[in-house]
PDB file of C-alpha atoms in Angstrom:
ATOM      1  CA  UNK O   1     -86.303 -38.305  -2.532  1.00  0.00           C
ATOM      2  CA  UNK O   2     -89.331 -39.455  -1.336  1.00  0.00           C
ATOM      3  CA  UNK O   3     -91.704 -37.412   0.057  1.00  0.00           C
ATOM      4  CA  UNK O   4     -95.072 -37.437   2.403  1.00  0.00           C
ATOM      5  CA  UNK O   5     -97.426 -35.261   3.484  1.00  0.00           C
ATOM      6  CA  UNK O   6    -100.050 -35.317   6.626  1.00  0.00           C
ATOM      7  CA  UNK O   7    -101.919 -33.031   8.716  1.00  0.00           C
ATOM      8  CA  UNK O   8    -104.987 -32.620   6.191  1.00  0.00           C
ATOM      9  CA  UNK O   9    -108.670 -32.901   7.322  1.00  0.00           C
ATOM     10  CA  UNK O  10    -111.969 -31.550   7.387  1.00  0.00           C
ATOM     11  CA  UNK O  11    -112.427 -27.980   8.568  1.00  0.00           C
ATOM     12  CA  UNK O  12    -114.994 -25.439   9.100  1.00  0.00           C
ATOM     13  CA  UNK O  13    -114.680 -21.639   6.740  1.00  0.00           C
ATOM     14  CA  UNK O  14    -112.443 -19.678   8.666  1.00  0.00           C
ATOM     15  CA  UNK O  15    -110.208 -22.952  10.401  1.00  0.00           C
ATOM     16  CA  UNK O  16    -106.663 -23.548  10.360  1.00  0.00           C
ATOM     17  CA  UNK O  17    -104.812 -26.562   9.355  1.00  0.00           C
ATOM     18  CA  UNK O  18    -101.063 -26.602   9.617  1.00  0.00           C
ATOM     19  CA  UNK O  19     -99.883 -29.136   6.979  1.00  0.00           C
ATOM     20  CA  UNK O  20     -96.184 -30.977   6.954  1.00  0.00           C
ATOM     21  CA  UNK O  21     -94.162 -32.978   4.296  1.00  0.00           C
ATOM     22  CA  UNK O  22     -90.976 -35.198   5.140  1.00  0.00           C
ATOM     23  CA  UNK O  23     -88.431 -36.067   2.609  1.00  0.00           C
ATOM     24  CA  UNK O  24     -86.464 -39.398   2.662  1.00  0.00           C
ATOM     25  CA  UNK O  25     -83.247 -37.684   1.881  1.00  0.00           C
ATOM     26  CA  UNK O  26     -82.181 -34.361   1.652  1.00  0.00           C
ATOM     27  CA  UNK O  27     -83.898 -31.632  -0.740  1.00  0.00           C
ATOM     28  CA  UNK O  28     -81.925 -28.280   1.010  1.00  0.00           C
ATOM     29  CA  UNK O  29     -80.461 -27.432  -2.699  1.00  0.00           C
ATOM     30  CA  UNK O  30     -84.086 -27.030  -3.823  1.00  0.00           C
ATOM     31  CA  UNK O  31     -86.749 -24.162  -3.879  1.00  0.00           C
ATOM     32  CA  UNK O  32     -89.894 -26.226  -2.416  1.00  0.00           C
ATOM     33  CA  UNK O  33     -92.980 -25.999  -2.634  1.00  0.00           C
ATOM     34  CA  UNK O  34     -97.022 -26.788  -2.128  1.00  0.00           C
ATOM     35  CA  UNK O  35     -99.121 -27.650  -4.524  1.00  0.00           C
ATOM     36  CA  UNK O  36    -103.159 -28.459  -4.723  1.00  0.00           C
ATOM     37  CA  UNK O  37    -105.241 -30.272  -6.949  1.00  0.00           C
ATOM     38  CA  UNK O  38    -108.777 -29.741  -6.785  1.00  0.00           C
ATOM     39  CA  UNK O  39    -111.465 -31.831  -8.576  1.00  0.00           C
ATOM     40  CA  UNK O  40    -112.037 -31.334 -12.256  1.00  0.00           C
ATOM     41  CA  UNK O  41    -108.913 -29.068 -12.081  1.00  0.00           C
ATOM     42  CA  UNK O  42    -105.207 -28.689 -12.475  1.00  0.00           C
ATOM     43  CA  UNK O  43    -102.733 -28.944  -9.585  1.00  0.00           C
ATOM     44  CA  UNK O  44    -101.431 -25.602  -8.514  1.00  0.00           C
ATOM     45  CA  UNK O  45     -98.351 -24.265  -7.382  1.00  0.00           C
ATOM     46  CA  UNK O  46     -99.663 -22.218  -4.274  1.00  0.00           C
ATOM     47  CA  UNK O  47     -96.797 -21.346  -2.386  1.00  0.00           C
ATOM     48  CA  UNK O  48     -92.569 -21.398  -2.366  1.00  0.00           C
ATOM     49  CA  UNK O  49     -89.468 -20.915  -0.249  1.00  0.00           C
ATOM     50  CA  UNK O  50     -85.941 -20.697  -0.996  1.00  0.00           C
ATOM     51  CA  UNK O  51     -82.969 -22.561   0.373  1.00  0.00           C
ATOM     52  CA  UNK O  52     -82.730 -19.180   2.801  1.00  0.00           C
ATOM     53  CA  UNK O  53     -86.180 -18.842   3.667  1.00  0.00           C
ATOM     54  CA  UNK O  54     -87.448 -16.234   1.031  1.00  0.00           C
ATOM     55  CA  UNK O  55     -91.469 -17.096   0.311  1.00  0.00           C
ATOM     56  CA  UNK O  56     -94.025 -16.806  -2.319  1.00  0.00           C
ATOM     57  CA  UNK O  57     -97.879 -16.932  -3.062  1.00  0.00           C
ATOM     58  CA  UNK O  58    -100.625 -17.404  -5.570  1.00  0.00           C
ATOM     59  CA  UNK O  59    -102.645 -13.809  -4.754  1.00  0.00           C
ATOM     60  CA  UNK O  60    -105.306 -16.557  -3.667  1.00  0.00           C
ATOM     61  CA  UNK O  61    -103.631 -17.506  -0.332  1.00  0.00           C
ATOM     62  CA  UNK O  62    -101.573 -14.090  -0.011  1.00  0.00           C
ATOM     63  CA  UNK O  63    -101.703 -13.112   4.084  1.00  0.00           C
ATOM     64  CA  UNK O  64    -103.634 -16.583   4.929  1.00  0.00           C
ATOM     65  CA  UNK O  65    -100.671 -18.925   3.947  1.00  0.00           C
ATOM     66  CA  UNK O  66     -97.473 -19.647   5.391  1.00  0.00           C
ATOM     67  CA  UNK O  67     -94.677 -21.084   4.067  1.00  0.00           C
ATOM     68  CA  UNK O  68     -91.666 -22.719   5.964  1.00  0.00           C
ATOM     69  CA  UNK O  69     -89.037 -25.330   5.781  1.00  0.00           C
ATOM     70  CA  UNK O  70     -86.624 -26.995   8.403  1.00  0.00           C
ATOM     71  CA  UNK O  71     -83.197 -27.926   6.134  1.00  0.00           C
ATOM     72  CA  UNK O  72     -81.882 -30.061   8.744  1.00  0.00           C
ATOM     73  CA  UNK O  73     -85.278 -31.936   9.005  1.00  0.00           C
ATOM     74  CA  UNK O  74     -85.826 -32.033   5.869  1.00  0.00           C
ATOM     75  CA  UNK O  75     -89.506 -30.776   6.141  1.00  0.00           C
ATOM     76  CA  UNK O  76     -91.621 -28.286   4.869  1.00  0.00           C
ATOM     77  CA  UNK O  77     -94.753 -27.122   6.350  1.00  0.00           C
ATOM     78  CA  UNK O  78     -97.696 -25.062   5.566  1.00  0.00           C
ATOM     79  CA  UNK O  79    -100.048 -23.139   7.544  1.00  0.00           C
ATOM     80  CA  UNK O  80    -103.128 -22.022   6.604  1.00  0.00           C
ATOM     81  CA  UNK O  81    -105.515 -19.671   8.383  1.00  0.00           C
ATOM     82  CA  UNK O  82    -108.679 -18.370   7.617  1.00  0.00           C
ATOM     83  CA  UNK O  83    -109.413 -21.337   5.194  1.00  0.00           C
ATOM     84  CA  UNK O  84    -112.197 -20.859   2.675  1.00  0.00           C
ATOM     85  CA  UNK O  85    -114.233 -23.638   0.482  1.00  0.00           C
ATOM     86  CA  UNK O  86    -112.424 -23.280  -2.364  1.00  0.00           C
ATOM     87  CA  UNK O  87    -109.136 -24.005  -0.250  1.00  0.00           C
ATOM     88  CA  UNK O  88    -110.829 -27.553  -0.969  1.00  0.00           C
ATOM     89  CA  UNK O  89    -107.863 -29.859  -2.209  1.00  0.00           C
ATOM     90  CA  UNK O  90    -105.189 -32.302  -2.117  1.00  0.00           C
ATOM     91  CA  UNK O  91    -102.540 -30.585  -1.213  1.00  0.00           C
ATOM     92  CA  UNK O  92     -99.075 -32.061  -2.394  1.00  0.00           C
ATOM     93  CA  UNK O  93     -95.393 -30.942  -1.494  1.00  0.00           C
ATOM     94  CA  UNK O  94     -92.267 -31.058  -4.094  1.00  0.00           C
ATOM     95  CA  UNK O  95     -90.028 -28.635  -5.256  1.00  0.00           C
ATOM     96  CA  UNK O  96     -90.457 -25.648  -7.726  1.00  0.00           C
ATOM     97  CA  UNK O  97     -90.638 -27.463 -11.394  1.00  0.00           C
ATOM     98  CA  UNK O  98     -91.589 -30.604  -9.399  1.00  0.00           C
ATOM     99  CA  UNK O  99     -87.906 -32.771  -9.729  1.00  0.00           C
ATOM    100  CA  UNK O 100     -88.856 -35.723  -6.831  1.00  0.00           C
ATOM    101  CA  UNK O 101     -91.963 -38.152  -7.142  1.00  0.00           C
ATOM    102  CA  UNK O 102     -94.977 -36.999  -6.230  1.00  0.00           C
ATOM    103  CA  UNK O 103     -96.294 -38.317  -2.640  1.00  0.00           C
ATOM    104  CA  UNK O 104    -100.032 -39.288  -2.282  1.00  0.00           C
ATOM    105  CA  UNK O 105    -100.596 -35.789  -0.552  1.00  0.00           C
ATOM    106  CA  UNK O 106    -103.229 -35.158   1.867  1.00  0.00           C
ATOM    107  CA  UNK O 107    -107.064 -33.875   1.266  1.00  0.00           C
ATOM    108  CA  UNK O 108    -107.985 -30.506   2.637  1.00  0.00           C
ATOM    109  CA  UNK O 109    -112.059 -30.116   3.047  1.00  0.00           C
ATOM    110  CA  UNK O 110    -113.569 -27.339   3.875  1.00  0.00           C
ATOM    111  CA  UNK O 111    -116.742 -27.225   4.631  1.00  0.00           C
ATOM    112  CA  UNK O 112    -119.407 -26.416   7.462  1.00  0.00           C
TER     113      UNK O 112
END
């Protein structure tokens, strides 16, 4: 499975940016996930679902991020409110232990 993600961009403290990846094939057996890699540090798993829609989050985006995922799409998306500086990123999609290539991701700045 191949996967991409979009919807990044530059943003002002306290923005929203709702980001999405697309699979080429189907990943419904899998938890998934979104990660971020910020410079001079180690990408992070920030936030998961289940195959039935149960979520989870690094206490740094608890009540700002929001999981989802569309099985039949094959899609997972991400919205994030109230976006802080040190939400600065690439943000990357794959599942939980990471078992499908890595896409390019897609840089989240923000910044005023």
């Amino acid at each position: 499975v191949q996967l991409v993600e979009s919807g990044g961009g530059l943003v002002q403290p306290g923005g929203s940016l709702r980001l999405s990846c697309i699979g080429s094939g189907s990943f419904s057996g899998y938890v998934m996930g979104w990660y971020r890699e910020a410079h001079g540090k180690q990408r992070e798993l920030v936030a998961t679902v289940t195959v039935g829609g149960s979520t989870q989050y690094v206490d740094s985006v608890k009540g700002r991020f929001t999981i989802s995922r569309d099985n039949a799409r094959n899609t997972v998306h991400l919205q994030m409110n109230r976006l802080k500086p040190e939400d600065t990123a690439v943000y990357y999609c794959n599942s939980d232990g990471a078992y499908f290539l890595w896409g390019q991701g897609t840089q989240v700045t923000v910044s005023s």
